[in-house]
Amino acid sequence: MFNSYDILETIGMIEREHLDIRTVTMGISLLSCIRENADATAKAVYERVTKCAERLVPVAESLSREYGIPIVNKRVSVTPVSLITASFPKESAKIALALDRAARELGIDFLGGYSALVHKGTAEYEADFLETIPEALASTERLCSSVNVGSSKSGINMDAVRMMGRIVKKSAELTRAQDGIGCAKLVVFCNAVEDNPFMAGAFHGVGEADAVVNVGVSGPGVVHHALSHQPDADLTDAAEIIKRTAFKITRAGQLIAKEAAKRLGVRFGIVDLSLAPTPARGDSVAHILEELGLGVVGCHGTTAALAMLNDAVKKGGVMASSRVGGLSGAFIPVSEDIGMIESAERGKITLDKLEAMTCVCSVGLDMIAIPGDTPESTISAIIADEAAIGMVNNKTTAVRVIPVPHKTVGDWVEFGGLLGRAPIMPVHDGDASKFIGRGGLIPAPIHSFKN
């Protein structure tokens, strides 16, 4: 399946164009860890994760050395924790601490799955669980949380949306010393997928095997480089260039995924095709869009260019792997993309434009810093808007916004590493509190009735 030319070409991409395997993520089921109380369950969870993933980091590092492909992150995702703490939801933070300790001892970068699925309704135990999220994120280092509040089949649970506005604010306040970094580990979904290897939204779905390996590839720099060699190509030819490039990138991901699964003795799950940027120059999705001819990302034409990029990435990648899944497209996180950062700094990209772009990309409003005094209802309204886009368009959308305590428009926030930095972006000052306060369920669109 893979010949020496494939490997040599991939090495060239690594050396010149920032190609990497962004993450190897092991998904682990925790359903067998349910015990009679929180302490016993936490102990079982810790033992399960450390046993299943004890070789994840060494195997990933050995594969990186053997094939010369950087593997940036080694991660774990687990069964949504709300499902295993239903008998003691108010003590769920004990599970959070056990998971964080396991991640730290294994050398895992992030562990996802402190999650709840409340897209159609919120059971009492789930409401109690949601209230533990801020404390769990504030008291851990590597734990990530996600909440699914809607789907194309069920509609949008506006009671959960209302709660999440408050939970996002509280998460920011409890981590104010770190500029609200707790919110960087919390994402609110519509149409969440069960095999996503990317944080903060990864969790191990109940329909998955006991343990799987999912891989997320990344190559914005490779796509940018390929397009730069044909600056006069029309958009049809540009799409073909992107497709061919995505095929090559995905082949590297398929190779690593299958080898990792084989060596770890678990199933190969999926390869996620998503172009995931970093704050490093030469590794930006925004710069791909500008290479296509936009003066600056955020100007008119940005949504059309992003739609073409996203579609071409999927078309090219799906032919290169036997199992494509996750989110698979182009991420547009503001703080994690140097091109997005620069555009936001110049005021060329706004929340409204980013929302429009999420109609055609993966995944949503991601890593956006907003004023710390933004009302809870406004955050809930932002979540509701993005969930509506996902629900109506039958796609995954998400919100990861950070109301940075004591900062406002004109200030900056620095998270460092892959989380990057960003200017505080303005939000609309209109009051949505009455709309959010109505609660209830926004019904699913008519096209949802297909079964």
PDB file of N, CA, C and O in Angstrom, residues 255-301:
ATOM      1  N   LEU A 255      -1.204   5.493   7.499  1.00  0.00           N
ATOM      2  CA  LEU A 255      -0.057   4.661   7.858  1.00  0.00           C
ATOM      3  C   LEU A 255       0.163   4.652   9.370  1.00  0.00           C
ATOM      4  O   LEU A 255       0.288   3.587   9.993  1.00  0.00           O
ATOM      5  N   ILE A 256       0.206   5.842   9.961  1.00  0.00           N
ATOM      6  CA  ILE A 256       0.453   5.944  11.398  1.00  0.00           C
ATOM      7  C   ILE A 256      -0.689   5.320  12.197  1.00  0.00           C
ATOM      8  O   ILE A 256      -0.464   4.619  13.197  1.00  0.00           O
ATOM      9  N   ALA A 257      -1.924   5.551  11.767  1.00  0.00           N
ATOM     10  CA  ALA A 257      -3.081   5.024  12.494  1.00  0.00           C
ATOM     11  C   ALA A 257      -3.071   3.505  12.526  1.00  0.00           C
ATOM     12  O   ALA A 257      -3.279   2.891  13.588  1.00  0.00           O
ATOM     13  N   LYS A 258      -2.835   2.879  11.389  1.00  0.00           N
ATOM     14  CA  LYS A 258      -2.858   1.417  11.340  1.00  0.00           C
ATOM     15  C   LYS A 258      -1.703   0.820  12.133  1.00  0.00           C
ATOM     16  O   LYS A 258      -1.862  -0.185  12.835  1.00  0.00           O
ATOM     17  N   GLU A 259      -0.532   1.428  12.031  1.00  0.00           N
ATOM     18  CA  GLU A 259       0.614   0.920  12.776  1.00  0.00           C
ATOM     19  C   GLU A 259       0.424   1.102  14.278  1.00  0.00           C
ATOM     20  O   GLU A 259       0.761   0.216  15.073  1.00  0.00           O
ATOM     21  N   ALA A 260      -0.098   2.246  14.678  1.00  0.00           N
ATOM     22  CA  ALA A 260      -0.323   2.492  16.107  1.00  0.00           C
ATOM     23  C   ALA A 260      -1.327   1.490  16.670  1.00  0.00           C
ATOM     24  O   ALA A 260      -1.123   0.925  17.758  1.00  0.00           O
ATOM     25  N   ALA A 261      -2.418   1.271  15.955  1.00  0.00           N
ATOM     26  CA  ALA A 261      -3.430   0.325  16.415  1.00  0.00           C
ATOM     27  C   ALA A 261      -2.860  -1.080  16.532  1.00  0.00           C
ATOM     28  O   ALA A 261      -3.110  -1.808  17.508  1.00  0.00           O
ATOM     29  N   LYS A 262      -2.059  -1.471  15.546  1.00  0.00           N
ATOM     30  CA  LYS A 262      -1.449  -2.806  15.565  1.00  0.00           C
ATOM     31  C   LYS A 262      -0.534  -2.981  16.771  1.00  0.00           C
ATOM     32  O   LYS A 262      -0.594  -3.994  17.476  1.00  0.00           O
ATOM     33  N   ARG A 263       0.297  -1.990  17.035  1.00  0.00           N
ATOM     34  CA  ARG A 263       1.271  -2.116  18.122  1.00  0.00           C
ATOM     35  C   ARG A 263       0.616  -2.000  19.499  1.00  0.00           C
ATOM     36  O   ARG A 263       1.122  -2.560  20.474  1.00  0.00           O
ATOM     37  N   LEU A 264      -0.477  -1.276  19.562  1.00  0.00           N
ATOM     38  CA  LEU A 264      -1.168  -1.125  20.842  1.00  0.00           C
ATOM     39  C   LEU A 264      -2.175  -2.245  21.093  1.00  0.00           C
ATOM     40  O   LEU A 264      -2.733  -2.356  22.190  1.00  0.00           O
ATOM     41  N   GLY A 265      -2.444  -3.047  20.071  1.00  0.00           N
ATOM     42  CA  GLY A 265      -3.363  -4.165  20.224  1.00  0.00           C
ATOM     43  C   GLY A 265      -4.815  -3.751  20.348  1.00  0.00           C
ATOM     44  O   GLY A 265      -5.605  -4.438  21.007  1.00  0.00           O
ATOM     45  N   VAL A 266      -5.184  -2.634  19.702  1.00  0.00           N
ATOM     46  CA  VAL A 266      -6.574  -2.173  19.724  1.00  0.00           C
ATOM     47  C   VAL A 266      -7.017  -1.923  18.287  1.00  0.00           C
ATOM     48  O   VAL A 266      -6.233  -1.994  17.349  1.00  0.00           O
ATOM     49  N   ARG A 267      -8.284  -1.622  18.140  1.00  0.00           N
ATOM     50  CA  ARG A 267      -8.821  -1.388  16.797  1.00  0.00           C
ATOM     51  C   ARG A 267      -8.374  -0.046  16.229  1.00  0.00           C
ATOM     52  O   ARG A 267      -8.220   0.930  16.955  1.00  0.00           O
ATOM     53  N   PHE A 268      -8.184  -0.008  14.913  1.00  0.00           N
ATOM     54  CA  PHE A 268      -7.996   1.248  14.202  1.00  0.00           C
ATOM     55  C   PHE A 268      -9.372   1.873  14.015  1.00  0.00           C
ATOM     56  O   PHE A 268     -10.267   1.275  13.442  1.00  0.00           O
ATOM     57  N   GLY A 269      -9.545   3.075  14.531  1.00  0.00           N
ATOM     58  CA  GLY A 269     -10.824   3.767  14.421  1.00  0.00           C
ATOM     59  C   GLY A 269     -10.940   4.533  13.124  1.00  0.00           C
ATOM     60  O   GLY A 269     -11.393   3.999  12.105  1.00  0.00           O
ATOM     61  N   ILE A 270     -10.492   5.804  13.142  1.00  0.00           N
ATOM     62  CA  ILE A 270     -10.640   6.641  11.945  1.00  0.00           C
ATOM     63  C   ILE A 270      -9.428   7.565  11.783  1.00  0.00           C
ATOM     64  O   ILE A 270      -8.628   7.748  12.702  1.00  0.00           O
ATOM     65  N   VAL A 271      -9.323   8.119  10.592  1.00  0.00           N
ATOM     66  CA  VAL A 271      -8.422   9.235  10.327  1.00  0.00           C
ATOM     67  C   VAL A 271      -9.282  10.476  10.134  1.00  0.00           C
ATOM     68  O   VAL A 271     -10.210  10.476   9.321  1.00  0.00           O
ATOM     69  N   ASP A 272      -8.998  11.496  10.902  1.00  0.00           N
ATOM     70  CA  ASP A 272      -9.696  12.775  10.772  1.00  0.00           C
ATOM     71  C   ASP A 272      -8.867  13.675   9.863  1.00  0.00           C
ATOM     72  O   ASP A 272      -7.692  13.928  10.120  1.00  0.00           O
ATOM     73  N   LEU A 273      -9.491  14.149   8.783  1.00  0.00           N
ATOM     74  CA  LEU A 273      -8.783  14.894   7.745  1.00  0.00           C
ATOM     75  C   LEU A 273      -8.582  16.371   8.059  1.00  0.00           C
ATOM     76  O   LEU A 273      -8.013  17.098   7.251  1.00  0.00           O
ATOM     77  N   SER A 274      -9.061  16.823   9.183  1.00  0.00           N
ATOM     78  CA  SER A 274      -9.129  18.264   9.448  1.00  0.00           C
ATOM     79  C   SER A 274      -7.782  18.958   9.304  1.00  0.00           C
ATOM     80  O   SER A 274      -6.759  18.493   9.825  1.00  0.00           O
ATOM     81  N   LEU A 275      -7.790  20.087   8.596  1.00  0.00           N
ATOM     82  CA  LEU A 275      -6.630  20.966   8.563  1.00  0.00           C
ATOM     83  C   LEU A 275      -6.640  21.777   9.847  1.00  0.00           C
ATOM     84  O   LEU A 275      -7.435  22.697  10.024  1.00  0.00           O
ATOM     85  N   ALA A 276      -5.766  21.421  10.781  1.00  0.00           N
ATOM     86  CA  ALA A 276      -5.727  22.079  12.085  1.00  0.00           C
ATOM     87  C   ALA A 276      -4.503  22.992  12.129  1.00  0.00           C
ATOM     88  O   ALA A 276      -3.372  22.513  12.093  1.00  0.00           O
ATOM     89  N   PRO A 277      -4.704  24.288  12.209  1.00  0.00           N
ATOM     90  CA  PRO A 277      -3.579  25.222  12.174  1.00  0.00           C
ATOM     91  C   PRO A 277      -2.875  25.330  13.517  1.00  0.00           C
ATOM     92  O   PRO A 277      -3.319  24.771  14.531  1.00  0.00           O
ATOM     93  N   THR A 278      -1.778  26.063  13.533  1.00  0.00           N
ATOM     94  CA  THR A 278      -1.084  26.422  14.770  1.00  0.00           C
ATOM     95  C   THR A 278      -0.713  27.905  14.672  1.00  0.00           C
ATOM     96  O   THR A 278      -0.812  28.510  13.596  1.00  0.00           O
ATOM     97  N   PRO A 279      -0.262  28.499  15.780  1.00  0.00           N
ATOM     98  CA  PRO A 279       0.160  29.899  15.718  1.00  0.00           C
ATOM     99  C   PRO A 279       1.467  30.111  14.949  1.00  0.00           C
ATOM    100  O   PRO A 279       1.890  31.259  14.759  1.00  0.00           O
ATOM    101  N   ALA A 280       2.120  29.026  14.511  1.00  0.00           N
ATOM    102  CA  ALA A 280       3.379  29.155  13.787  1.00  0.00           C
ATOM    103  C   ALA A 280       3.135  29.677  12.374  1.00  0.00           C
ATOM    104  O   ALA A 280       2.166  29.284  11.710  1.00  0.00           O
ATOM    105  N   ARG A 281       4.019  30.554  11.914  1.00  0.00           N
ATOM    106  CA  ARG A 281       3.901  31.060  10.547  1.00  0.00           C
ATOM    107  C   ARG A 281       4.177  29.926   9.567  1.00  0.00           C
ATOM    108  O   ARG A 281       5.092  29.131   9.752  1.00  0.00           O
ATOM    109  N   GLY A 282       3.370  29.846   8.519  1.00  0.00           N
ATOM    110  CA  GLY A 282       3.499  28.762   7.565  1.00  0.00           C
ATOM    111  C   GLY A 282       2.596  27.586   7.865  1.00  0.00           C
ATOM    112  O   GLY A 282       2.671  26.559   7.187  1.00  0.00           O
ATOM    113  N   ASP A 283       1.731  27.736   8.870  1.00  0.00           N
ATOM    114  CA  ASP A 283       0.856  26.622   9.267  1.00  0.00           C
ATOM    115  C   ASP A 283      -0.554  27.139   9.503  1.00  0.00           C
ATOM    116  O   ASP A 283      -1.198  26.801  10.489  1.00  0.00           O
ATOM    117  N   SER A 284      -1.052  27.958   8.569  1.00  0.00           N
ATOM    118  CA  SER A 284      -2.294  28.708   8.762  1.00  0.00           C
ATOM    119  C   SER A 284      -3.329  28.383   7.706  1.00  0.00           C
ATOM    120  O   SER A 284      -3.036  28.402   6.498  1.00  0.00           O
ATOM    121  N   VAL A 285      -4.561  28.102   8.144  1.00  0.00           N
ATOM    122  CA  VAL A 285      -5.679  27.957   7.210  1.00  0.00           C
ATOM    123  C   VAL A 285      -6.008  29.309   6.585  1.00  0.00           C
ATOM    124  O   VAL A 285      -6.320  29.405   5.390  1.00  0.00           O
ATOM    125  N   ALA A 286      -5.933  30.378   7.370  1.00  0.00           N
ATOM    126  CA  ALA A 286      -6.222  31.714   6.849  1.00  0.00           C
ATOM    127  C   ALA A 286      -5.309  32.051   5.676  1.00  0.00           C
ATOM    128  O   ALA A 286      -5.742  32.655   4.684  1.00  0.00           O
ATOM    129  N   HIS A 287      -4.053  31.664   5.763  1.00  0.00           N
ATOM    130  CA  HIS A 287      -3.115  31.971   4.681  1.00  0.00           C
ATOM    131  C   HIS A 287      -3.407  31.153   3.429  1.00  0.00           C
ATOM    132  O   HIS A 287      -3.083  31.586   2.311  1.00  0.00           O
ATOM    133  N   ILE A 288      -4.006  29.962   3.571  1.00  0.00           N
ATOM    134  CA  ILE A 288      -4.448  29.226   2.382  1.00  0.00           C
ATOM    135  C   ILE A 288      -5.509  30.039   1.653  1.00  0.00           C
ATOM    136  O   ILE A 288      -5.473  30.185   0.419  1.00  0.00           O
ATOM    137  N   LEU A 289      -6.467  30.578   2.403  1.00  0.00           N
ATOM    138  CA  LEU A 289      -7.539  31.359   1.787  1.00  0.00           C
ATOM    139  C   LEU A 289      -6.976  32.605   1.104  1.00  0.00           C
ATOM    140  O   LEU A 289      -7.431  32.996   0.020  1.00  0.00           O
ATOM    141  N   GLU A 290      -5.976  33.200   1.714  1.00  0.00           N
ATOM    142  CA  GLU A 290      -5.364  34.378   1.100  1.00  0.00           C
ATOM    143  C   GLU A 290      -4.547  33.992  -0.124  1.00  0.00           C
ATOM    144  O   GLU A 290      -4.480  34.752  -1.102  1.00  0.00           O
ATOM    145  N   GLU A 291      -3.956  32.809  -0.114  1.00  0.00           N
ATOM    146  CA  GLU A 291      -3.225  32.331  -1.290  1.00  0.00           C
ATOM    147  C   GLU A 291      -4.171  32.127  -2.475  1.00  0.00           C
ATOM    148  O   GLU A 291      -3.774  32.274  -3.638  1.00  0.00           O
ATOM    149  N   LEU A 292      -5.428  31.823  -2.180  1.00  0.00           N
ATOM    150  CA  LEU A 292      -6.422  31.670  -3.245  1.00  0.00           C
ATOM    151  C   LEU A 292      -6.811  33.002  -3.871  1.00  0.00           C
ATOM    152  O   LEU A 292      -7.487  33.027  -4.896  1.00  0.00           O
ATOM    153  N   GLY A 293      -6.421  34.102  -3.254  1.00  0.00           N
ATOM    154  CA  GLY A 293      -6.659  35.402  -3.868  1.00  0.00           C
ATOM    155  C   GLY A 293      -7.340  36.430  -2.994  1.00  0.00           C
ATOM    156  O   GLY A 293      -7.601  37.553  -3.450  1.00  0.00           O
ATOM    157  N   LEU A 294      -7.642  36.086  -1.750  1.00  0.00           N
ATOM    158  CA  LEU A 294      -8.262  37.058  -0.850  1.00  0.00           C
ATOM    159  C   LEU A 294      -7.204  38.026  -0.328  1.00  0.00           C
ATOM    160  O   LEU A 294      -6.107  37.598   0.063  1.00  0.00           O
ATOM    161  N   GLY A 295      -7.553  39.304  -0.285  1.00  0.00           N
ATOM    162  CA  GLY A 295      -6.625  40.289   0.238  1.00  0.00           C
ATOM    163  C   GLY A 295      -6.327  40.061   1.703  1.00  0.00           C
ATOM    164  O   GLY A 295      -5.196  40.219   2.169  1.00  0.00           O
ATOM    165  N   VAL A 296      -7.336  39.678   2.448  1.00  0.00           N
ATOM    166  CA  VAL A 296      -7.193  39.347   3.861  1.00  0.00           C
ATOM    167  C   VAL A 296      -8.368  38.450   4.245  1.00  0.00           C
ATOM    168  O   VAL A 296      -9.488  38.641   3.758  1.00  0.00           O
ATOM    169  N   VAL A 297      -8.114  37.457   5.068  1.00  0.00           N
ATOM    170  CA  VAL A 297      -9.208  36.594   5.491  1.00  0.00           C
ATOM    171  C   VAL A 297     -10.229  37.424   6.258  1.00  0.00           C
ATOM    172  O   VAL A 297      -9.881  38.269   7.067  1.00  0.00           O
ATOM    173  N   GLY A 298     -11.494  37.225   5.925  1.00  0.00           N
ATOM    174  CA  GLY A 298     -12.557  38.028   6.508  1.00  0.00           C
ATOM    175  C   GLY A 298     -13.207  38.956   5.508  1.00  0.00           C
ATOM    176  O   GLY A 298     -14.325  39.428   5.724  1.00  0.00           O
ATOM    177  N   CYS A 299     -12.519  39.210   4.390  1.00  0.00           N
ATOM    178  CA  CYS A 299     -13.129  40.072   3.379  1.00  0.00           C
ATOM    179  C   CYS A 299     -14.197  39.299   2.613  1.00  0.00           C
ATOM    180  O   CYS A 299     -14.337  38.079   2.757  1.00  0.00           O
ATOM    181  N   HIS A 300     -14.966  39.995   1.784  1.00  0.00           N
ATOM    182  CA  HIS A 300     -15.984  39.326   0.977  1.00  0.00           C
ATOM    183  C   HIS A 300     -15.315  38.287   0.077  1.00  0.00           C
ATOM    184  O   HIS A 300     -14.295  38.561  -0.556  1.00  0.00           O
ATOM    185  N   GLY A 301     -15.898  37.114   0.024  1.00  0.00           N
ATOM    186  CA  GLY A 301     -15.326  36.002  -0.720  1.00  0.00           C
ATOM    187  C   GLY A 301     -14.727  34.935   0.182  1.00  0.00           C
ATOM    188  O   GLY A 301     -14.467  33.814  -0.263  1.00  0.00           O
TER     189      GLY A 301
END
